[in-house]
Short mmCIF file of C-alpha atoms in Angstrom, two decimals:
data_model
loop_
_atom_site.label_atom_id
_atom_site.label_comp_id
_atom_site.label_asym_id
_atom_site.label_seq_id
_atom_site.Cartn_x
_atom_site.Cartn_y
_atom_site.Cartn_z
CA UNK A 1 253.61 -77.58 217.88
CA UNK A 2 250.61 -78.94 219.45
CA UNK A 3 247.48 -77.04 220.64
CA UNK A 4 244.14 -77.53 222.13
CA UNK A 5 241.21 -75.70 221.32
CA UNK A 6 237.61 -76.68 223.24
CA UNK A 7 234.30 -74.58 222.47
CA UNK A 8 230.74 -74.87 224.28
CA UNK A 9 227.86 -73.88 224.22
CA UNK A 10 224.54 -73.95 225.23
CA UNK A 11 220.62 -72.00 225.62
CA UNK A 12 220.71 -69.40 227.96
CA UNK A 13 216.72 -70.16 228.28
CA UNK A 14 216.14 -66.81 226.34
CA UNK A 15 215.64 -68.16 222.76
CA UNK A 16 220.03 -67.71 222.72
CA UNK A 17 222.74 -69.24 223.47
CA UNK A 18 225.49 -68.62 225.84
CA UNK A 19 229.49 -69.74 225.19
CA UNK A 20 230.03 -71.20 228.35
CA UNK A 21 233.78 -72.58 227.25
CA UNK A 22 236.22 -70.48 224.94
CA UNK A 23 240.36 -71.64 225.70
CA UNK A 24 242.82 -71.96 223.04
CA UNK A 25 246.51 -72.63 222.58
CA UNK A 26 248.88 -70.98 219.75
CA UNK A 27 248.33 -71.38 216.67
CA UNK A 28 244.51 -72.69 217.58
CA UNK A 29 242.82 -69.04 219.21
CA UNK A 30 239.10 -68.52 219.60
CA UNK A 31 237.16 -65.04 219.85
CA UNK A 32 233.87 -64.64 219.53
CA UNK A 33 231.75 -62.17 218.12
CA UNK A 34 228.60 -60.26 217.83
CA UNK A 35 226.20 -63.01 218.36
CA UNK A 36 223.58 -63.40 215.24
CA UNK A 37 219.78 -64.11 215.56
CA UNK A 38 220.58 -65.45 218.30
CA UNK A 39 223.37 -67.47 217.03
CA UNK A 40 226.53 -67.11 218.70
CA UNK A 41 229.55 -66.74 216.87
CA UNK A 42 233.00 -67.58 217.01
CA UNK A 43 236.04 -66.86 214.93
CA UNK A 44 239.14 -69.70 214.84
CA UNK A 45 242.43 -67.04 214.78
CA UNK A 46 245.73 -68.17 213.34
CA UNK A 47 248.45 -67.76 215.86
CA UNK A 48 251.43 -68.68 213.92
CA UNK A 49 251.82 -69.43 210.27
CA UNK A 50 250.82 -72.56 209.14
CA UNK A 51 250.39 -75.70 209.34
CA UNK A 52 253.68 -76.94 209.14
CA UNK A 53 254.91 -80.16 208.78
CA UNK A 54 255.18 -82.14 212.39
CA UNK A 55 252.04 -79.69 214.17
CA UNK A 56 249.67 -81.52 215.61
CA UNK A 57 246.39 -79.10 216.42
CA UNK A 58 242.61 -80.03 218.18
CA UNK A 59 239.84 -77.89 218.32
CA UNK A 60 236.46 -79.70 220.38
CA UNK A 61 233.26 -78.28 220.11
CA UNK A 62 230.45 -79.17 221.57
CA UNK A 63 227.04 -78.11 221.07
CA UNK A 64 224.38 -78.40 224.03
CA UNK A 65 220.63 -78.92 222.87
CA UNK A 66 218.74 -76.45 221.75
CA UNK A 67 221.84 -73.95 221.40
CA UNK A 68 223.06 -72.65 218.24
CA UNK A 69 226.61 -71.72 216.69
CA UNK A 70 228.27 -70.58 213.69
CA UNK A 71 232.64 -71.10 213.67
CA UNK A 72 233.93 -69.09 211.20
CA UNK A 73 237.79 -68.82 210.56
CA UNK A 74 239.62 -65.30 210.12
CA UNK A 75 242.19 -66.39 207.05
CA UNK A 76 242.88 -69.53 205.04
CA UNK A 77 244.74 -71.56 206.72
CA UNK A 78 247.91 -72.32 204.90
CA UNK A 79 249.28 -75.87 205.06
CA UNK A 80 253.65 -75.98 204.99
CA UNK A 81 256.64 -78.00 204.52
CA UNK A 82 258.48 -78.20 208.19
CA UNK A 83 260.69 -81.32 210.01
CA UNK A 84 262.21 -84.22 206.53
CA UNK A 85 259.82 -86.50 206.45
CA UNK A 86 256.65 -84.62 209.58
CA UNK A 87 253.32 -84.63 208.62
CA UNK A 88 250.90 -81.84 210.36
CA UNK A 89 247.61 -82.61 211.35
CA UNK A 90 244.12 -80.55 211.95
CA UNK A 91 241.80 -82.36 213.82
CA UNK A 92 238.43 -81.05 214.29
CA UNK A 93 235.63 -82.82 216.28
CA UNK A 94 232.06 -81.91 217.19
CA UNK A 95 228.88 -83.15 219.08
CA UNK A 96 225.87 -81.67 218.10
CA UNK A 97 223.69 -82.36 221.05
CA UNK A 98 219.22 -83.04 220.11
CA UNK A 99 217.61 -79.16 218.72
CA UNK A 100 221.31 -77.81 218.45
CA UNK A 101 222.74 -76.25 215.44
CA UNK A 102 226.21 -75.86 214.30
CA UNK A 103 227.53 -74.33 211.09
CA UNK A 104 230.91 -75.04 210.34
CA UNK A 105 232.09 -72.25 207.85
CA UNK A 106 236.34 -71.91 208.21
CA UNK A 107 237.91 -70.58 205.12
CA UNK A 108 239.91 -72.67 202.47
CA UNK A 109 242.90 -74.77 203.62
CA UNK A 110 245.89 -73.93 200.97
CA UNK A 111 248.32 -76.88 200.12
CA UNK A 112 251.51 -74.98 199.27
CA UNK A 113 254.32 -77.19 197.75
CA UNK A 114 256.30 -79.43 200.02
CA UNK A 115 253.60 -79.56 202.23
CA UNK A 116 252.28 -82.79 204.45
CA UNK A 117 249.30 -82.01 205.80
CA UNK A 118 246.27 -83.89 207.45
CA UNK A 119 243.08 -82.41 207.75
CA UNK A 120 240.39 -85.12 210.24
CA UNK A 121 236.58 -84.09 210.89
CA UNK A 122 234.69 -85.95 212.77
CA UNK A 123 230.93 -85.01 213.80
CA UNK A 124 228.74 -86.64 215.76
CA UNK A 125 224.70 -85.21 215.43
CA UNK A 126 221.88 -86.70 217.82
CA UNK A 127 218.66 -86.73 216.02
CA UNK A 128 217.28 -83.84 215.67
CA UNK A 129 220.02 -81.36 215.29
CA UNK A 130 221.18 -79.09 212.18
CA UNK A 131 224.89 -79.32 210.35
CA UNK A 132 225.85 -77.23 208.26
CA UNK A 133 229.71 -78.18 207.34
CA UNK A 134 232.38 -76.87 204.84
CA UNK A 135 235.47 -78.31 203.29
CA UNK A 136 237.62 -76.68 200.98
CA UNK A 137 240.64 -77.37 199.53
CA UNK A 138 243.10 -75.24 197.33
CA UNK A 139 245.72 -77.90 195.05
CA UNK A 140 248.47 -75.04 196.15
CA UNK A 141 248.95 -71.42 195.83
CA UNK A 142 249.42 -70.00 192.01
CA UNK A 143 251.66 -71.13 190.16
CA UNK A 144 252.91 -74.21 192.38
CA UNK A 145 252.16 -77.76 192.71
CA UNK A 146 250.37 -78.73 195.13
CA UNK A 147 252.42 -80.73 198.72
CA UNK A 148 249.83 -84.03 199.97
CA UNK A 149 246.50 -83.19 201.78
CA UNK A 150 244.14 -85.84 202.78
CA UNK A 151 240.58 -84.84 204.37
CA UNK A 152 239.39 -86.88 205.92
CA UNK A 153 235.38 -86.20 207.28
CA UNK A 154 233.52 -88.33 209.24
CA UNK A 155 230.39 -87.39 210.54
CA UNK A 156 227.20 -89.95 212.26
CA UNK A 157 223.30 -88.80 212.89
CA UNK A 158 221.65 -90.52 215.14
CA UNK A 159 224.35 -93.20 216.04
CA UNK A 160 223.59 -94.43 212.31
CA UNK A 161 227.01 -93.49 209.90
CA UNK A 162 226.26 -90.44 207.75
CA UNK A 163 229.24 -89.45 205.28
CA UNK A 164 232.54 -91.11 205.30
CA UNK A 165 234.55 -88.92 202.90
CA UNK A 166 238.09 -89.04 201.60
CA UNK A 167 240.32 -87.43 199.23
CA UNK A 168 244.25 -87.25 198.49
CA UNK A 169 246.07 -84.87 196.65
CA UNK A 170 249.56 -84.35 195.42
CA UNK A 171 252.73 -86.14 194.65
CA UNK A 172 251.62 -89.62 196.98
CA UNK A 173 248.07 -89.40 195.75
CA UNK A 174 248.12 -91.28 192.18
CA UNK A 175 245.67 -89.74 189.65
CA UNK A 176 243.98 -86.98 191.74
CA UNK A 177 243.89 -84.51 188.95
CA UNK A 178 243.09 -87.32 186.80
CA UNK A 179 239.41 -87.14 185.52
CA UNK A 180 238.49 -89.67 187.90
CA UNK A 181 239.22 -87.20 190.42
CA UNK A 182 239.41 -83.29 190.38
CA UNK A 183 239.36 -83.19 186.59
CA UNK A 184 242.41 -81.09 186.61
CA UNK A 185 240.83 -78.16 189.03
CA UNK A 186 242.46 -76.49 191.31
CA UNK A 187 239.95 -76.27 194.11
CA UNK A 188 237.26 -78.74 195.51
CA UNK A 189 235.13 -78.54 198.72
CA UNK A 190 232.03 -79.98 199.92
CA UNK A 191 229.08 -78.94 201.51
CA UNK A 192 226.99 -80.87 203.78
CA UNK A 193 223.45 -80.06 204.90
CA UNK A 194 221.30 -81.60 207.83
CA UNK A 195 218.16 -80.16 208.74
CA UNK A 196 215.20 -82.28 209.66
CA UNK A 197 212.68 -79.24 209.42
CA UNK A 198 212.91 -79.77 205.64
CA UNK A 199 213.59 -82.88 203.45
CA UNK A 200 216.44 -83.13 201.14
CA UNK A 201 217.15 -81.87 197.50
CA UNK A 202 216.83 -83.92 194.76
CA UNK A 203 219.91 -85.25 192.95
CA UNK A 204 221.71 -82.43 190.55
CA UNK A 205 224.16 -82.51 188.99
CA UNK A 206 225.84 -79.60 186.53
CA UNK A 207 228.81 -78.48 186.04
CA UNK A 208 231.55 -79.16 188.12
CA UNK A 209 228.34 -79.29 191.08
CA UNK A 210 227.11 -82.49 192.24
CA UNK A 211 223.87 -82.73 194.97
CA UNK A 212 223.32 -86.27 196.91
CA UNK A 213 220.87 -86.91 199.15
CA UNK A 214 222.28 -88.97 201.98
CA UNK A 215 220.53 -92.06 202.97
CA UNK A 216 221.59 -91.80 206.96
CA UNK A 217 219.60 -88.75 207.64
CA UNK A 218 218.03 -85.62 206.49
CA UNK A 219 221.24 -84.12 204.96
CA UNK A 220 222.15 -82.76 201.69
CA UNK A 221 225.52 -83.98 200.22
CA UNK A 222 227.04 -80.61 197.57
CA UNK A 223 230.52 -81.24 195.69
CA UNK A 224 232.40 -79.24 193.68
CA UNK A 225 235.85 -78.28 191.59
CA UNK A 226 236.40 -74.97 191.02
CA UNK A 227 239.42 -72.70 188.85
CA UNK A 228 239.65 -71.24 192.10
CA UNK A 229 238.75 -70.61 195.65
CA UNK A 230 236.21 -67.53 194.79
CA UNK A 231 234.21 -69.39 192.03
CA UNK A 232 233.99 -72.06 194.57
CA UNK A 233 232.51 -70.90 196.93
CA UNK A 234 229.87 -70.03 194.65
CA UNK A 235 229.27 -73.26 194.57
CA UNK A 236 229.03 -74.24 197.92
CA UNK A 237 226.64 -71.40 199.45
CA UNK A 238 223.54 -73.08 199.30
#
């Protein structure tokens, strides 16, 4: 299955944000929900199970100057096996203009047994843009060994690299559960906060949580491992 969804938002000139383009294809369906404090809110609704191996799903987001958008999903995304030898892909590309804000806060990606999935995010931030970008990965459903999942995150700020991050888990990723990567934790994730209005937070490591200021912009990266999805979410709400 192939699907493309697109979200475009612009400042409405009255201190709020107007969603000027909102379209999708099954299983990538977008629904606007009530605005919260001038921030346009959109939910990603899965119109079918999956992604299944062989699916190619793409989401494009553009936030115009001065606009603010929050994107959630209504449920976790479960990567499932499909055609033998096939890979499922979910690619998100976002452009955030000067003075604009994007909150990308979906539910978790679950790498079910036997899956082969690639999740790729590419974000372009203009100088003065703000971002909260959360990725969470659950390694298998309850009591099962995860399939193969690769998560790439690529973020630029003011035409300069800000973050290049990649994680692979599953049978074709040697050592992924070892002490150098997840240390046996079944849940992991990150939260990138870009906020030109405040300095980056100082570095910190405590248990399975690390906080790191980034050199390429006014940004802080939180990373965490946890025994379950609930604990992981608590770590990544800063």
